[in-house]
mmCIF file with all atom_site columns, C-alpha atoms in Angstrom:
data_model
loop_
_atom_site.group_PDB
_atom_site.id
_atom_site.type_symbol
_atom_site.label_atom_id
_atom_site.label_alt_id
_atom_site.label_comp_id
_atom_site.label_asym_id
_atom_site.label_entity_id
_atom_site.label_seq_id
_atom_site.pdbx_PDB_ins_code
_atom_site.Cartn_x
_atom_site.Cartn_y
_atom_site.Cartn_z
_atom_site.occupancy
_atom_site.B_iso_or_equiv
_atom_site.pdbx_formal_charge
_atom_site.auth_seq_id
_atom_site.auth_comp_id
_atom_site.auth_asym_id
_atom_site.auth_atom_id
_atom_site.pdbx_PDB_model_num
ATOM 1   C CA . UNK A 1 1   ? 51.429 -29.810 -29.671 1.00 78.00 ? 118 UNK A CA 1
ATOM 2   C CA . UNK A 1 2   ? 47.660 -29.659 -29.937 1.00 85.00 ? 119 UNK A CA 1
ATOM 3   C CA . UNK A 1 3   ? 45.536 -27.023 -31.611 1.00 92.00 ? 120 UNK A CA 1
ATOM 4   C CA . UNK A 1 4   ? 42.468 -26.661 -29.408 1.00 96.00 ? 121 UNK A CA 1
ATOM 5   C CA . UNK A 1 5   ? 39.655 -24.710 -31.002 1.00 97.00 ? 122 UNK A CA 1
ATOM 6   C CA . UNK A 1 6   ? 36.945 -22.975 -29.015 1.00 98.00 ? 123 UNK A CA 1
ATOM 7   C CA . UNK A 1 7   ? 34.145 -20.681 -30.192 1.00 98.00 ? 124 UNK A CA 1
ATOM 8   C CA . UNK A 1 8   ? 35.326 -17.081 -29.718 1.00 98.00 ? 125 UNK A CA 1
ATOM 9   C CA . UNK A 1 9   ? 32.197 -15.967 -27.930 1.00 97.00 ? 126 UNK A CA 1
ATOM 10  C CA . UNK A 1 10  ? 28.948 -17.163 -26.448 1.00 97.00 ? 127 UNK A CA 1
ATOM 11  C CA . UNK A 1 11  ? 25.987 -15.222 -25.095 1.00 97.00 ? 128 UNK A CA 1
ATOM 12  C CA . UNK A 1 12  ? 23.559 -16.672 -22.599 1.00 97.00 ? 129 UNK A CA 1
ATOM 13  C CA . UNK A 1 13  ? 20.663 -15.344 -20.551 1.00 97.00 ? 130 UNK A CA 1
ATOM 14  C CA . UNK A 1 14  ? 20.693 -15.634 -16.760 1.00 97.00 ? 131 UNK A CA 1
ATOM 15  C CA . UNK A 1 15  ? 19.295 -18.933 -15.587 1.00 97.00 ? 132 UNK A CA 1
ATOM 16  C CA . UNK A 1 16  ? 19.984 -20.652 -18.888 1.00 98.00 ? 133 UNK A CA 1
ATOM 17  C CA . UNK A 1 17  ? 22.683 -23.177 -19.738 1.00 98.00 ? 134 UNK A CA 1
ATOM 18  C CA . UNK A 1 18  ? 25.995 -22.356 -21.433 1.00 98.00 ? 135 UNK A CA 1
ATOM 19  C CA . UNK A 1 19  ? 27.893 -25.060 -23.280 1.00 98.00 ? 136 UNK A CA 1
ATOM 20  C CA . UNK A 1 20  ? 31.468 -24.270 -24.287 1.00 98.00 ? 137 UNK A CA 1
ATOM 21  C CA . UNK A 1 21  ? 33.196 -26.669 -26.645 1.00 97.00 ? 138 UNK A CA 1
ATOM 22  C CA . UNK A 1 22  ? 36.852 -27.485 -27.161 1.00 98.00 ? 139 UNK A CA 1
ATOM 23  C CA . UNK A 1 23  ? 37.811 -29.397 -30.288 1.00 97.00 ? 140 UNK A CA 1
ATOM 24  C CA . UNK A 1 24  ? 41.059 -31.004 -31.287 1.00 93.00 ? 141 UNK A CA 1
ATOM 25  C CA . UNK A 1 25  ? 42.269 -33.969 -33.267 1.00 88.00 ? 142 UNK A CA 1
ATOM 26  C CA . UNK A 1 26  ? 42.383 -37.139 -31.217 1.00 82.00 ? 143 UNK A CA 1
ATOM 27  C CA . UNK A 1 27  ? 41.810 -35.388 -27.894 1.00 86.00 ? 144 UNK A CA 1
ATOM 28  C CA . UNK A 1 28  ? 39.531 -38.227 -26.917 1.00 83.00 ? 145 UNK A CA 1
ATOM 29  C CA . UNK A 1 29  ? 42.453 -40.012 -25.332 1.00 86.00 ? 146 UNK A CA 1
ATOM 30  C CA . UNK A 1 30  ? 43.593 -36.961 -23.368 1.00 90.00 ? 147 UNK A CA 1
ATOM 31  C CA . UNK A 1 31  ? 42.269 -35.485 -20.150 1.00 93.00 ? 148 UNK A CA 1
ATOM 32  C CA . UNK A 1 32  ? 40.899 -31.974 -20.574 1.00 96.00 ? 149 UNK A CA 1
ATOM 33  C CA . UNK A 1 33  ? 40.888 -29.225 -17.977 1.00 97.00 ? 150 UNK A CA 1
ATOM 34  C CA . UNK A 1 34  ? 38.965 -25.940 -17.882 1.00 98.00 ? 151 UNK A CA 1
ATOM 35  C CA . UNK A 1 35  ? 39.730 -22.485 -16.490 1.00 98.00 ? 152 UNK A CA 1
ATOM 36  C CA . UNK A 1 36  ? 37.622 -19.391 -15.853 1.00 98.00 ? 153 UNK A CA 1
ATOM 37  C CA . UNK A 1 37  ? 39.290 -15.993 -16.186 1.00 98.00 ? 154 UNK A CA 1
ATOM 38  C CA . UNK A 1 38  ? 37.296 -12.980 -15.098 1.00 97.00 ? 155 UNK A CA 1
ATOM 39  C CA . UNK A 1 39  ? 38.420 -9.585  -16.467 1.00 94.00 ? 156 UNK A CA 1
ATOM 40  C CA . UNK A 1 40  ? 41.663 -8.420  -14.894 1.00 94.00 ? 157 UNK A CA 1
ATOM 41  C CA . UNK A 1 41  ? 42.051 -11.575 -12.828 1.00 97.00 ? 158 UNK A CA 1
ATOM 42  C CA . UNK A 1 42  ? 44.128 -14.725 -12.926 1.00 98.00 ? 159 UNK A CA 1
ATOM 43  C CA . UNK A 1 43  ? 42.598 -17.909 -14.305 1.00 98.00 ? 160 UNK A CA 1
ATOM 44  C CA . UNK A 1 44  ? 40.819 -20.240 -11.908 1.00 98.00 ? 161 UNK A CA 1
ATOM 45  C CA . UNK A 1 45  ? 40.593 -24.011 -12.409 1.00 98.00 ? 162 UNK A CA 1
ATOM 46  C CA . UNK A 1 46  ? 36.917 -25.022 -12.618 1.00 98.00 ? 163 UNK A CA 1
ATOM 47  C CA . UNK A 1 47  ? 37.130 -28.579 -13.993 1.00 98.00 ? 164 UNK A CA 1
ATOM 48  C CA . UNK A 1 48  ? 40.042 -31.009 -14.235 1.00 96.00 ? 165 UNK A CA 1
ATOM 49  C CA . UNK A 1 49  ? 40.429 -34.443 -15.764 1.00 94.00 ? 166 UNK A CA 1
ATOM 50  C CA . UNK A 1 50  ? 37.375 -33.990 -17.981 1.00 94.00 ? 167 UNK A CA 1
ATOM 51  C CA . UNK A 1 51  ? 34.745 -33.814 -15.253 1.00 95.00 ? 168 UNK A CA 1
ATOM 52  C CA . UNK A 1 52  ? 36.212 -33.377 -11.761 1.00 96.00 ? 169 UNK A CA 1
ATOM 53  C CA . UNK A 1 53  ? 35.528 -30.173 -9.869  1.00 97.00 ? 170 UNK A CA 1
ATOM 54  C CA . UNK A 1 54  ? 38.027 -28.677 -7.433  1.00 96.00 ? 171 UNK A CA 1
ATOM 55  C CA . UNK A 1 55  ? 36.703 -27.916 -3.987  1.00 95.00 ? 172 UNK A CA 1
ATOM 56  C CA . UNK A 1 56  ? 34.811 -24.651 -3.890  1.00 95.00 ? 173 UNK A CA 1
ATOM 57  C CA . UNK A 1 57  ? 33.638 -24.792 -7.501  1.00 97.00 ? 174 UNK A CA 1
ATOM 58  C CA . UNK A 1 58  ? 29.829 -24.859 -7.741  1.00 97.00 ? 175 UNK A CA 1
ATOM 59  C CA . UNK A 1 59  ? 28.102 -27.967 -9.042  1.00 97.00 ? 176 UNK A CA 1
ATOM 60  C CA . UNK A 1 60  ? 26.723 -25.762 -11.807 1.00 98.00 ? 177 UNK A CA 1
ATOM 61  C CA . UNK A 1 61  ? 30.052 -26.281 -13.558 1.00 98.00 ? 178 UNK A CA 1
ATOM 62  C CA . UNK A 1 62  ? 30.442 -29.662 -15.185 1.00 98.00 ? 179 UNK A CA 1
ATOM 63  C CA . UNK A 1 63  ? 32.634 -31.180 -17.842 1.00 97.00 ? 180 UNK A CA 1
ATOM 64  C CA . UNK A 1 64  ? 32.250 -33.942 -20.378 1.00 95.00 ? 181 UNK A CA 1
ATOM 65  C CA . UNK A 1 65  ? 34.320 -35.436 -23.126 1.00 91.00 ? 182 UNK A CA 1
ATOM 66  C CA . UNK A 1 66  ? 33.294 -37.405 -26.180 1.00 89.00 ? 183 UNK A CA 1
ATOM 67  C CA . UNK A 1 67  ? 35.378 -38.160 -29.220 1.00 87.00 ? 184 UNK A CA 1
ATOM 68  C CA . UNK A 1 68  ? 37.275 -35.087 -30.368 1.00 91.00 ? 185 UNK A CA 1
ATOM 69  C CA . UNK A 1 69  ? 35.185 -32.636 -28.370 1.00 95.00 ? 186 UNK A CA 1
ATOM 70  C CA . UNK A 1 70  ? 35.282 -31.667 -24.723 1.00 96.00 ? 187 UNK A CA 1
ATOM 71  C CA . UNK A 1 71  ? 32.478 -29.558 -23.282 1.00 97.00 ? 188 UNK A CA 1
ATOM 72  C CA . UNK A 1 72  ? 32.208 -27.312 -20.256 1.00 98.00 ? 189 UNK A CA 1
ATOM 73  C CA . UNK A 1 73  ? 28.603 -26.853 -19.191 1.00 98.00 ? 190 UNK A CA 1
ATOM 74  C CA . UNK A 1 74  ? 27.507 -24.035 -16.922 1.00 98.00 ? 191 UNK A CA 1
ATOM 75  C CA . UNK A 1 75  ? 23.984 -24.563 -15.624 1.00 98.00 ? 192 UNK A CA 1
ATOM 76  C CA . UNK A 1 76  ? 21.744 -21.823 -14.255 1.00 98.00 ? 193 UNK A CA 1
ATOM 77  C CA . UNK A 1 77  ? 24.100 -19.135 -15.481 1.00 98.00 ? 194 UNK A CA 1
ATOM 78  C CA . UNK A 1 78  ? 24.668 -16.150 -13.213 1.00 97.00 ? 195 UNK A CA 1
ATOM 79  C CA . UNK A 1 79  ? 26.044 -12.683 -13.909 1.00 97.00 ? 196 UNK A CA 1
ATOM 80  C CA . UNK A 1 80  ? 29.251 -13.648 -12.096 1.00 96.00 ? 197 UNK A CA 1
ATOM 81  C CA . UNK A 1 81  ? 29.928 -16.358 -14.674 1.00 97.00 ? 198 UNK A CA 1
ATOM 82  C CA . UNK A 1 82  ? 30.754 -13.712 -17.279 1.00 98.00 ? 199 UNK A CA 1
ATOM 83  C CA . UNK A 1 83  ? 34.376 -14.442 -18.115 1.00 98.00 ? 200 UNK A CA 1
ATOM 84  C CA . UNK A 1 84  ? 36.787 -15.992 -20.571 1.00 98.00 ? 201 UNK A CA 1
ATOM 85  C CA . UNK A 1 85  ? 36.995 -19.770 -20.454 1.00 98.00 ? 202 UNK A CA 1
ATOM 86  C CA . UNK A 1 86  ? 39.953 -21.851 -21.615 1.00 98.00 ? 203 UNK A CA 1
ATOM 87  C CA . UNK A 1 87  ? 40.372 -25.562 -22.104 1.00 98.00 ? 204 UNK A CA 1
ATOM 88  C CA . UNK A 1 88  ? 43.779 -27.171 -21.615 1.00 97.00 ? 205 UNK A CA 1
ATOM 89  C CA . UNK A 1 89  ? 45.414 -30.542 -21.988 1.00 95.00 ? 206 UNK A CA 1
ATOM 90  C CA . UNK A 1 90  ? 48.863 -32.013 -21.553 1.00 92.00 ? 207 UNK A CA 1
ATOM 91  C CA . UNK A 1 91  ? 50.705 -33.657 -24.392 1.00 86.00 ? 208 UNK A CA 1
ATOM 92  C CA . UNK A 1 92  ? 54.417 -32.963 -24.782 1.00 86.00 ? 209 UNK A CA 1
ATOM 93  C CA . UNK A 1 93  ? 53.630 -29.464 -23.530 1.00 90.00 ? 210 UNK A CA 1
ATOM 94  C CA . UNK A 1 94  ? 50.636 -27.883 -21.845 1.00 93.00 ? 211 UNK A CA 1
ATOM 95  C CA . UNK A 1 95  ? 48.344 -26.664 -24.605 1.00 95.00 ? 212 UNK A CA 1
ATOM 96  C CA . UNK A 1 96  ? 45.562 -24.156 -24.068 1.00 97.00 ? 213 UNK A CA 1
ATOM 97  C CA . UNK A 1 97  ? 42.491 -23.591 -26.170 1.00 97.00 ? 214 UNK A CA 1
ATOM 98  C CA . UNK A 1 98  ? 41.820 -20.371 -28.025 1.00 97.00 ? 215 UNK A CA 1
ATOM 99  C CA . UNK A 1 99  ? 39.398 -19.193 -25.359 1.00 98.00 ? 216 UNK A CA 1
ATOM 100 C CA . UNK A 1 100 ? 35.680 -18.390 -25.258 1.00 98.00 ? 217 UNK A CA 1
ATOM 101 C CA . UNK A 1 101 ? 34.260 -15.133 -23.972 1.00 98.00 ? 218 UNK A CA 1
ATOM 102 C CA . UNK A 1 102 ? 30.965 -15.808 -22.203 1.00 98.00 ? 219 UNK A CA 1
ATOM 103 C CA . UNK A 1 103 ? 28.601 -12.863 -21.977 1.00 98.00 ? 220 UNK A CA 1
ATOM 104 C CA . UNK A 1 104 ? 25.609 -12.965 -19.663 1.00 97.00 ? 221 UNK A CA 1
ATOM 105 C CA . UNK A 1 105 ? 22.798 -11.014 -21.239 1.00 95.00 ? 222 UNK A CA 1
ATOM 106 C CA . UNK B 2 1   ? 45.469 -22.694 1.217   1.00 91.00 ? 206 UNK B CA 1
ATOM 107 C CA . UNK B 2 2   ? 48.417 -22.146 -1.066  1.00 96.00 ? 207 UNK B CA 1
ATOM 108 C CA . UNK B 2 3   ? 49.138 -18.637 -2.320  1.00 97.00 ? 208 UNK B CA 1
ATOM 109 C CA . UNK B 2 4   ? 51.566 -17.630 -5.052  1.00 98.00 ? 209 UNK B CA 1
ATOM 110 C CA . UNK B 2 5   ? 52.940 -14.155 -5.686  1.00 98.00 ? 210 UNK B CA 1
ATOM 111 C CA . UNK B 2 6   ? 55.029 -13.029 -8.640  1.00 98.00 ? 211 UNK B CA 1
ATOM 112 C CA . UNK B 2 7   ? 57.610 -10.277 -8.311  1.00 98.00 ? 212 UNK B CA 1
ATOM 113 C CA . UNK B 2 8   ? 60.132 -8.621  -10.573 1.00 96.00 ? 213 UNK B CA 1
ATOM 114 C CA . UNK B 2 9   ? 60.709 -5.642  -12.862 1.00 97.00 ? 214 UNK B CA 1
ATOM 115 C CA . UNK B 2 10  ? 57.746 -4.454  -14.860 1.00 96.00 ? 215 UNK B CA 1
ATOM 116 C CA . UNK B 2 11  ? 59.935 -3.034  -17.625 1.00 98.00 ? 216 UNK B CA 1
ATOM 117 C CA . UNK B 2 12  ? 62.787 -4.768  -19.420 1.00 98.00 ? 217 UNK B CA 1
ATOM 118 C CA . UNK B 2 13  ? 64.847 -3.475  -22.332 1.00 98.00 ? 218 UNK B CA 1
ATOM 119 C CA . UNK B 2 14  ? 65.054 -5.439  -25.567 1.00 98.00 ? 219 UNK B CA 1
ATOM 120 C CA . UNK B 2 15  ? 67.860 -8.011  -25.705 1.00 97.00 ? 220 UNK B CA 1
ATOM 121 C CA . UNK B 2 16  ? 68.106 -8.119  -21.924 1.00 98.00 ? 221 UNK B CA 1
ATOM 122 C CA . UNK B 2 17  ? 66.983 -10.836 -19.503 1.00 98.00 ? 222 UNK B CA 1
ATOM 123 C CA . UNK B 2 18  ? 63.549 -10.945 -17.924 1.00 98.00 ? 223 UNK B CA 1
ATOM 124 C CA . UNK B 2 19  ? 63.778 -12.196 -14.341 1.00 98.00 ? 224 UNK B CA 1
ATOM 125 C CA . UNK B 2 20  ? 60.798 -13.054 -12.170 1.00 98.00 ? 225 UNK B CA 1
ATOM 126 C CA . UNK B 2 21  ? 60.373 -14.772 -8.832  1.00 98.00 ? 226 UNK B CA 1
ATOM 127 C CA . UNK B 2 22  ? 57.355 -16.585 -7.451  1.00 98.00 ? 227 UNK B CA 1
ATOM 128 C CA . UNK B 2 23  ? 56.962 -16.733 -3.688  1.00 98.00 ? 228 UNK B CA 1
ATOM 129 C CA . UNK B 2 24  ? 54.875 -19.598 -2.372  1.00 98.00 ? 229 UNK B CA 1
ATOM 130 C CA . UNK B 2 25  ? 53.051 -19.556 0.952   1.00 97.00 ? 230 UNK B CA 1
ATOM 131 C CA . UNK B 2 26  ? 50.699 -22.056 2.562   1.00 95.00 ? 231 UNK B CA 1
ATOM 132 C CA . UNK B 2 27  ? 52.494 -25.020 1.008   1.00 92.00 ? 232 UNK B CA 1
ATOM 133 C CA . UNK B 2 28  ? 56.032 -26.298 0.833   1.00 94.00 ? 233 UNK B CA 1
ATOM 134 C CA . UNK B 2 29  ? 57.692 -25.993 -2.531  1.00 96.00 ? 234 UNK B CA 1
ATOM 135 C CA . UNK B 2 30  ? 59.578 -29.161 -1.547  1.00 95.00 ? 235 UNK B CA 1
ATOM 136 C CA . UNK B 2 31  ? 56.441 -31.261 -1.834  1.00 91.00 ? 236 UNK B CA 1
ATOM 137 C CA . UNK B 2 32  ? 56.719 -34.477 -3.808  1.00 92.00 ? 237 UNK B CA 1
ATOM 138 C CA . UNK B 2 33  ? 53.249 -33.870 -5.221  1.00 92.00 ? 238 UNK B CA 1
ATOM 139 C CA . UNK B 2 34  ? 53.678 -30.667 -7.188  1.00 95.00 ? 239 UNK B CA 1
ATOM 140 C CA . UNK B 2 35  ? 55.563 -29.053 -10.003 1.00 95.00 ? 240 UNK B CA 1
ATOM 141 C CA . UNK B 2 36  ? 55.811 -25.271 -10.219 1.00 97.00 ? 241 UNK B CA 1
ATOM 142 C CA . UNK B 2 37  ? 54.984 -23.592 -13.506 1.00 97.00 ? 242 UNK B CA 1
ATOM 143 C CA . UNK B 2 38  ? 55.249 -20.334 -15.382 1.00 98.00 ? 243 UNK B CA 1
ATOM 144 C CA . UNK B 2 39  ? 52.522 -19.289 -17.804 1.00 98.00 ? 244 UNK B CA 1
ATOM 145 C CA . UNK B 2 40  ? 52.153 -16.063 -19.735 1.00 98.00 ? 245 UNK B CA 1
ATOM 146 C CA . UNK B 2 41  ? 49.378 -14.183 -21.470 1.00 98.00 ? 246 UNK B CA 1
ATOM 147 C CA . UNK B 2 42  ? 50.088 -11.663 -24.199 1.00 97.00 ? 247 UNK B CA 1
ATOM 148 C CA . UNK B 2 43  ? 47.877 -8.562  -24.029 1.00 95.00 ? 248 UNK B CA 1
ATOM 149 C CA . UNK B 2 44  ? 44.361 -9.439  -25.093 1.00 93.00 ? 249 UNK B CA 1
ATOM 150 C CA . UNK B 2 45  ? 45.416 -12.961 -26.032 1.00 95.00 ? 250 UNK B CA 1
ATOM 151 C CA . UNK B 2 46  ? 45.272 -16.502 -24.713 1.00 95.00 ? 251 UNK B CA 1
ATOM 152 C CA . UNK B 2 47  ? 47.431 -18.450 -22.310 1.00 97.00 ? 252 UNK B CA 1
ATOM 153 C CA . UNK B 2 48  ? 50.867 -19.889 -23.081 1.00 97.00 ? 253 UNK B CA 1
ATOM 154 C CA . UNK B 2 49  ? 52.663 -22.358 -20.823 1.00 97.00 ? 254 UNK B CA 1
ATOM 155 C CA . UNK B 2 50  ? 56.385 -21.638 -20.490 1.00 97.00 ? 255 UNK B CA 1
ATOM 156 C CA . UNK B 2 51  ? 57.697 -24.484 -18.362 1.00 96.00 ? 256 UNK B CA 1
ATOM 157 C CA . UNK B 2 52  ? 57.864 -26.014 -14.919 1.00 96.00 ? 257 UNK B CA 1
ATOM 158 C CA . UNK B 2 53  ? 60.363 -26.958 -12.264 1.00 96.00 ? 258 UNK B CA 1
ATOM 159 C CA . UNK B 2 54  ? 60.393 -29.584 -9.508  1.00 95.00 ? 259 UNK B CA 1
ATOM 160 C CA . UNK B 2 55  ? 61.880 -28.856 -6.088  1.00 95.00 ? 260 UNK B CA 1
ATOM 161 C CA . UNK B 2 56  ? 64.838 -31.076 -6.943  1.00 95.00 ? 261 UNK B CA 1
ATOM 162 C CA . UNK B 2 57  ? 65.718 -28.624 -9.708  1.00 94.00 ? 262 UNK B CA 1
ATOM 163 C CA . UNK B 2 58  ? 64.619 -30.775 -12.617 1.00 94.00 ? 263 UNK B CA 1
ATOM 164 C CA . UNK B 2 59  ? 62.952 -28.718 -15.316 1.00 95.00 ? 264 UNK B CA 1
ATOM 165 C CA . UNK B 2 60  ? 60.778 -29.072 -18.384 1.00 94.00 ? 265 UNK B CA 1
ATOM 166 C CA . UNK B 2 61  ? 60.435 -26.209 -20.811 1.00 96.00 ? 266 UNK B CA 1
ATOM 167 C CA . UNK B 2 62  ? 58.187 -25.388 -23.747 1.00 94.00 ? 267 UNK B CA 1
ATOM 168 C CA . UNK B 2 63  ? 60.040 -26.507 -26.832 1.00 92.00 ? 268 UNK B CA 1
ATOM 169 C CA . UNK B 2 64  ? 59.617 -23.226 -28.690 1.00 91.00 ? 269 UNK B CA 1
ATOM 170 C CA . UNK B 2 65  ? 61.215 -21.237 -25.846 1.00 93.00 ? 270 UNK B CA 1
ATOM 171 C CA . UNK B 2 66  ? 63.749 -23.810 -24.742 1.00 93.00 ? 271 UNK B CA 1
ATOM 172 C CA . UNK B 2 67  ? 66.873 -21.971 -25.869 1.00 95.00 ? 272 UNK B CA 1
ATOM 173 C CA . UNK B 2 68  ? 66.029 -18.793 -23.907 1.00 97.00 ? 273 UNK B CA 1
ATOM 174 C CA . UNK B 2 69  ? 64.612 -20.131 -20.633 1.00 97.00 ? 274 UNK B CA 1
ATOM 175 C CA . UNK B 2 70  ? 66.199 -20.950 -17.320 1.00 97.00 ? 275 UNK B CA 1
ATOM 176 C CA . UNK B 2 71  ? 64.235 -21.810 -14.194 1.00 98.00 ? 276 UNK B CA 1
ATOM 177 C CA . UNK B 2 72  ? 65.572 -22.272 -10.698 1.00 98.00 ? 277 UNK B CA 1
ATOM 178 C CA . UNK B 2 73  ? 64.224 -23.081 -7.257  1.00 98.00 ? 278 UNK B CA 1
ATOM 179 C CA . UNK B 2 74  ? 65.223 -21.900 -3.780  1.00 97.00 ? 279 UNK B CA 1
ATOM 180 C CA . UNK B 2 75  ? 63.688 -24.274 -1.269  1.00 96.00 ? 280 UNK B CA 1
ATOM 181 C CA . UNK B 2 76  ? 65.042 -22.294 1.697   1.00 97.00 ? 281 UNK B CA 1
ATOM 182 C CA . UNK B 2 77  ? 62.963 -19.296 0.602   1.00 97.00 ? 282 UNK B CA 1
ATOM 183 C CA . UNK B 2 78  ? 60.073 -21.344 -0.809  1.00 97.00 ? 283 UNK B CA 1
ATOM 184 C CA . UNK B 2 79  ? 60.518 -19.571 -4.124  1.00 98.00 ? 284 UNK B CA 1
ATOM 185 C CA . UNK B 2 80  ? 61.112 -20.412 -7.742  1.00 98.00 ? 285 UNK B CA 1
ATOM 186 C CA . UNK B 2 81  ? 62.298 -18.178 -10.539 1.00 98.00 ? 286 UNK B CA 1
ATOM 187 C CA . UNK B 2 82  ? 62.174 -17.615 -14.276 1.00 98.00 ? 287 UNK B CA 1
ATOM 188 C CA . UNK B 2 83  ? 64.873 -16.103 -16.469 1.00 98.00 ? 288 UNK B CA 1
ATOM 189 C CA . UNK B 2 84  ? 64.024 -15.399 -20.101 1.00 98.00 ? 289 UNK B CA 1
ATOM 190 C CA . UNK B 2 85  ? 66.976 -14.236 -22.176 1.00 97.00 ? 290 UNK B CA 1
ATOM 191 C CA . UNK B 2 86  ? 67.205 -11.980 -25.215 1.00 97.00 ? 291 UNK B CA 1
ATOM 192 C CA . UNK B 2 87  ? 63.712 -10.580 -24.868 1.00 97.00 ? 292 UNK B CA 1
ATOM 193 C CA . UNK B 2 88  ? 61.865 -8.725  -27.601 1.00 97.00 ? 293 UNK B CA 1
ATOM 194 C CA . UNK B 2 89  ? 58.584 -6.861  -27.710 1.00 97.00 ? 294 UNK B CA 1
ATOM 195 C CA . UNK B 2 90  ? 56.939 -10.229 -28.391 1.00 97.00 ? 295 UNK B CA 1
ATOM 196 C CA . UNK B 2 91  ? 57.727 -11.211 -24.795 1.00 97.00 ? 296 UNK B CA 1
ATOM 197 C CA . UNK B 2 92  ? 55.545 -8.434  -23.413 1.00 98.00 ? 297 UNK B CA 1
ATOM 198 C CA . UNK B 2 93  ? 52.890 -10.254 -21.407 1.00 98.00 ? 298 UNK B CA 1
ATOM 199 C CA . UNK B 2 94  ? 51.346 -10.895 -18.034 1.00 98.00 ? 299 UNK B CA 1
ATOM 200 C CA . UNK B 2 95  ? 53.409 -13.635 -16.401 1.00 98.00 ? 300 UNK B CA 1
ATOM 201 C CA . UNK B 2 96  ? 51.750 -16.030 -13.980 1.00 98.00 ? 301 UNK B CA 1
ATOM 202 C CA . UNK B 2 97  ? 53.239 -18.628 -11.692 1.00 98.00 ? 302 UNK B CA 1
ATOM 203 C CA . UNK B 2 98  ? 51.110 -21.647 -10.892 1.00 98.00 ? 303 UNK B CA 1
ATOM 204 C CA . UNK B 2 99  ? 51.115 -24.933 -9.002  1.00 97.00 ? 304 UNK B CA 1
ATOM 205 C CA . UNK B 2 100 ? 50.908 -28.122 -11.039 1.00 94.00 ? 305 UNK B CA 1
ATOM 206 C CA . UNK B 2 101 ? 49.855 -31.427 -9.482  1.00 92.00 ? 306 UNK B CA 1
ATOM 207 C CA . UNK B 2 102 ? 52.429 -33.987 -10.496 1.00 76.00 ? 307 UNK B CA 1
ATOM 208 C CA . UNK B 2 103 ? 50.066 -36.431 -12.097 1.00 69.00 ? 308 UNK B CA 1
ATOM 209 C CA . UNK B 2 104 ? 50.222 -37.623 -15.669 1.00 73.00 ? 309 UNK B CA 1
ATOM 210 C CA . UNK B 2 105 ? 47.445 -35.226 -16.612 1.00 77.00 ? 310 UNK B CA 1
ATOM 211 C CA . UNK B 2 106 ? 49.029 -31.944 -15.691 1.00 90.00 ? 311 UNK B CA 1
ATOM 212 C CA . UNK B 2 107 ? 46.896 -28.915 -14.910 1.00 96.00 ? 312 UNK B CA 1
ATOM 213 C CA . UNK B 2 108 ? 47.230 -25.732 -12.854 1.00 97.00 ? 313 UNK B CA 1
ATOM 214 C CA . UNK B 2 109 ? 45.259 -25.713 -9.637  1.00 96.00 ? 314 UNK B CA 1
ATOM 215 C CA . UNK B 2 110 ? 46.500 -22.485 -8.032  1.00 97.00 ? 315 UNK B CA 1
ATOM 216 C CA . UNK B 2 111 ? 47.738 -19.310 -9.716  1.00 98.00 ? 316 UNK B CA 1
ATOM 217 C CA . UNK B 2 112 ? 49.441 -16.114 -8.710  1.00 98.00 ? 317 UNK B CA 1
ATOM 218 C CA . UNK B 2 113 ? 47.750 -12.835 -9.525  1.00 98.00 ? 318 UNK B CA 1
ATOM 219 C CA . UNK B 2 114 ? 50.124 -12.219 -12.431 1.00 98.00 ? 319 UNK B CA 1
ATOM 220 C CA . UNK B 2 115 ? 52.617 -9.486  -13.187 1.00 98.00 ? 320 UNK B CA 1
ATOM 221 C CA . UNK B 2 116 ? 52.802 -7.427  -16.363 1.00 98.00 ? 321 UNK B CA 1
ATOM 222 C CA . UNK B 2 117 ? 56.216 -7.280  -17.968 1.00 98.00 ? 322 UNK B CA 1
ATOM 223 C CA . UNK B 2 118 ? 56.714 -4.805  -20.780 1.00 98.00 ? 323 UNK B CA 1
ATOM 224 C CA . UNK B 2 119 ? 59.699 -5.069  -23.103 1.00 98.00 ? 324 UNK B CA 1
ATOM 225 C CA . UNK B 2 120 ? 60.573 -1.607  -24.355 1.00 97.00 ? 325 UNK B CA 1
#
């Protein structure tokens, strides 16, 4: 299985851009997916297959993948974006990242 | 729009079996396009995939939990279930059911609200 490392926390001012990274050995050849989990709620898929957005997810959420790092970018951050964010990929099992708590200042 | 809802006891004694059911509405569990997964989250911790089942009954479990897991599906009720045997306090978690598109890159596009199961 993969060890996917994310920064534990990230603070960003409203209107600014948040970039959340997900690192793992040789993940460049894997598709990475991202989830948002607001406090007390179930996770919500915000990006799949590196950069595809499910219907209903704002264009402010975008994903990219280069080498051993995948990145979720949230543009024009809003108060409602305050949440935990997890990356995930599929190898022999589904592996989740360690999670990043995003705080909107 | 698909909706998933977990149900089952919120308290299980150590060494007993944890049993949960996920009821699916707005989509047929007999779809060729989806697998149906269980995922858990220990209190204050990250997410852990447990396994998934296809409507035919074929299953795939997390290797580390393989010996204690059994999943089943009831297509007539549009439900699938999880049994986790010989539980300990380490199995205390919020348990989610989720829909998994059956592509090679598996992810979870719809989730239930989750149910807290305490082992004590």
